[in-house]
Amino acid sequence: MPPSLPAPSETAVVGRLVRRRNPRQHSEELGRPAGVAPASSALVPPEDSPATLSDAVEGFLLSRRVGNCTARTVDIYAANLWRFVRAVGGGGLADCTPSVIQRYLTGLRERMRAVSVHQHFRTLRTFLRWCVRTGRLPADSMAGMTMRLPKTLPRVPEDGHVRRLLAACPSTPEGRRNRALIALLADSGLRKEEARRLRIGALDFTARTIHVHAGKGQKDGLAFFGEATSSLLRTWLAVHPDPRPAAFLFVTRDGSPLGPYAIRRILHRLSRRAGLDRLIGPHALRHYAATAIWRRSGDLELVRRVLRHETLIMALRYVAVSQADLAAKFATASPMDHLRAAR
């Protein structure tokens, strides 16, 4: 009778299962686009083998996840870097020379806005600096390379636009939800993901405050809302399918949380229904909140604290947006007009 063979180890079984998986499925789970060669299982390649660009990108993305970057930030890094890999044809990490990177960024400027190109520039700069720190590259290929950040002003909806959005919501459960959503975004300046992940228990109707958990940069904060928004929120909660404190505030009819793009789709659909000349998204309502607070208070520190910016630099953008208000004030304070009137 032949001797019995030892049972295969758990590692061997897992290894066989991994090898049997669909290669395309495996690539997608790693965040790698189809067609890009899979990276080595080692995070840092051996010294006697050159690092591939795909290896380095996967190691960098893993480091961002370990570093507690938000899922949104990691998604942006992944999209930008895999686009770069496809554009340069993969290959070795050492092939990422300054001329290759400059040609790539120049090509992007022909197809996208300058602010989007600057995001790709920042992503590549962060990635290559990480490669140098981890020993994958001897020197930073983007050292000394600069790109000016376009100083664009946000497009801010007018008061009438927000009123028409609210009026476009019917008197149905979904309409009450959407009206409360618009009011909260336009009043508190919450970011889209902060509103989407908001729990009912985070609302304090007595103090009219919102405890924002793990907002941008994984930071907790405090947001505010007024009496009108409070009333619309209560109207929505009266028909909420699951009004427990632990439940999500904004949900579907069956109580499921909204998807990542649901809020944008809702606002765009209501913008069309309201007959607006352009679509209003969630971040436009954040801009509206900041500009409205500035116009009514003239207090930049209040704008900064309501929107939870680190510095006043971002809040200063809304001063430039309020050009119409400044023009009206200047009309009553023009030095030459006063000089002529005094004659």
GROMACS .gro file of N, CA and C in nm, residues 12 82 87 158 174 177 206 234 239 261 291:
model
   33
   12ALA      N    1  -0.021   2.674  -0.039
   12ALA     CA    2  -0.021   2.613  -0.172
   12ALA      C    3  -0.161   2.613  -0.231
   82TRP      N    4  -0.249   5.517  -1.393
   82TRP     CA    5  -0.267   5.414  -1.496
   82TRP      C    6  -0.284   5.477  -1.633
   87ALA      N    7  -0.012   5.560  -2.154
   87ALA     CA    8   0.038   5.657  -2.250
   87ALA      C    9   0.185   5.632  -2.286
  158GLU      N   10  -2.699   8.144  -0.857
  158GLU     CA   11  -2.765   8.261  -0.801
  158GLU      C   12  -2.879   8.216  -0.709
  174GLU      N   13  -3.957   6.113  -0.229
  174GLU     CA   14  -3.830   6.147  -0.293
  174GLU      C   15  -3.815   6.298  -0.307
  177ARG      N   16  -3.713   6.435   0.023
  177ARG     CA   17  -3.571   6.405   0.044
  177ARG      C   18  -3.483   6.500  -0.036
  206THR      N   19  -3.139   7.092   1.812
  206THR     CA   20  -3.144   7.197   1.913
  206THR      C   21  -3.039   7.304   1.884
  234ARG      N   22  -3.687   6.797   0.893
  234ARG     CA   23  -3.790   6.731   0.974
  234ARG      C   24  -3.902   6.677   0.884
  239VAL      N   25  -4.111   6.102   0.678
  239VAL     CA   26  -4.143   5.994   0.584
  239VAL      C   27  -4.020   5.907   0.555
  261TYR      N   28  -2.261   5.838  -0.706
  261TYR     CA   29  -2.294   5.942  -0.804
  261TYR      C   30  -2.441   5.984  -0.798
  291THR      N   31  -2.041   8.181  -0.072
  291THR     CA   32  -2.060   8.315  -0.127
  291THR      C   33  -2.175   8.387  -0.057
   0.00000   0.00000   0.00000
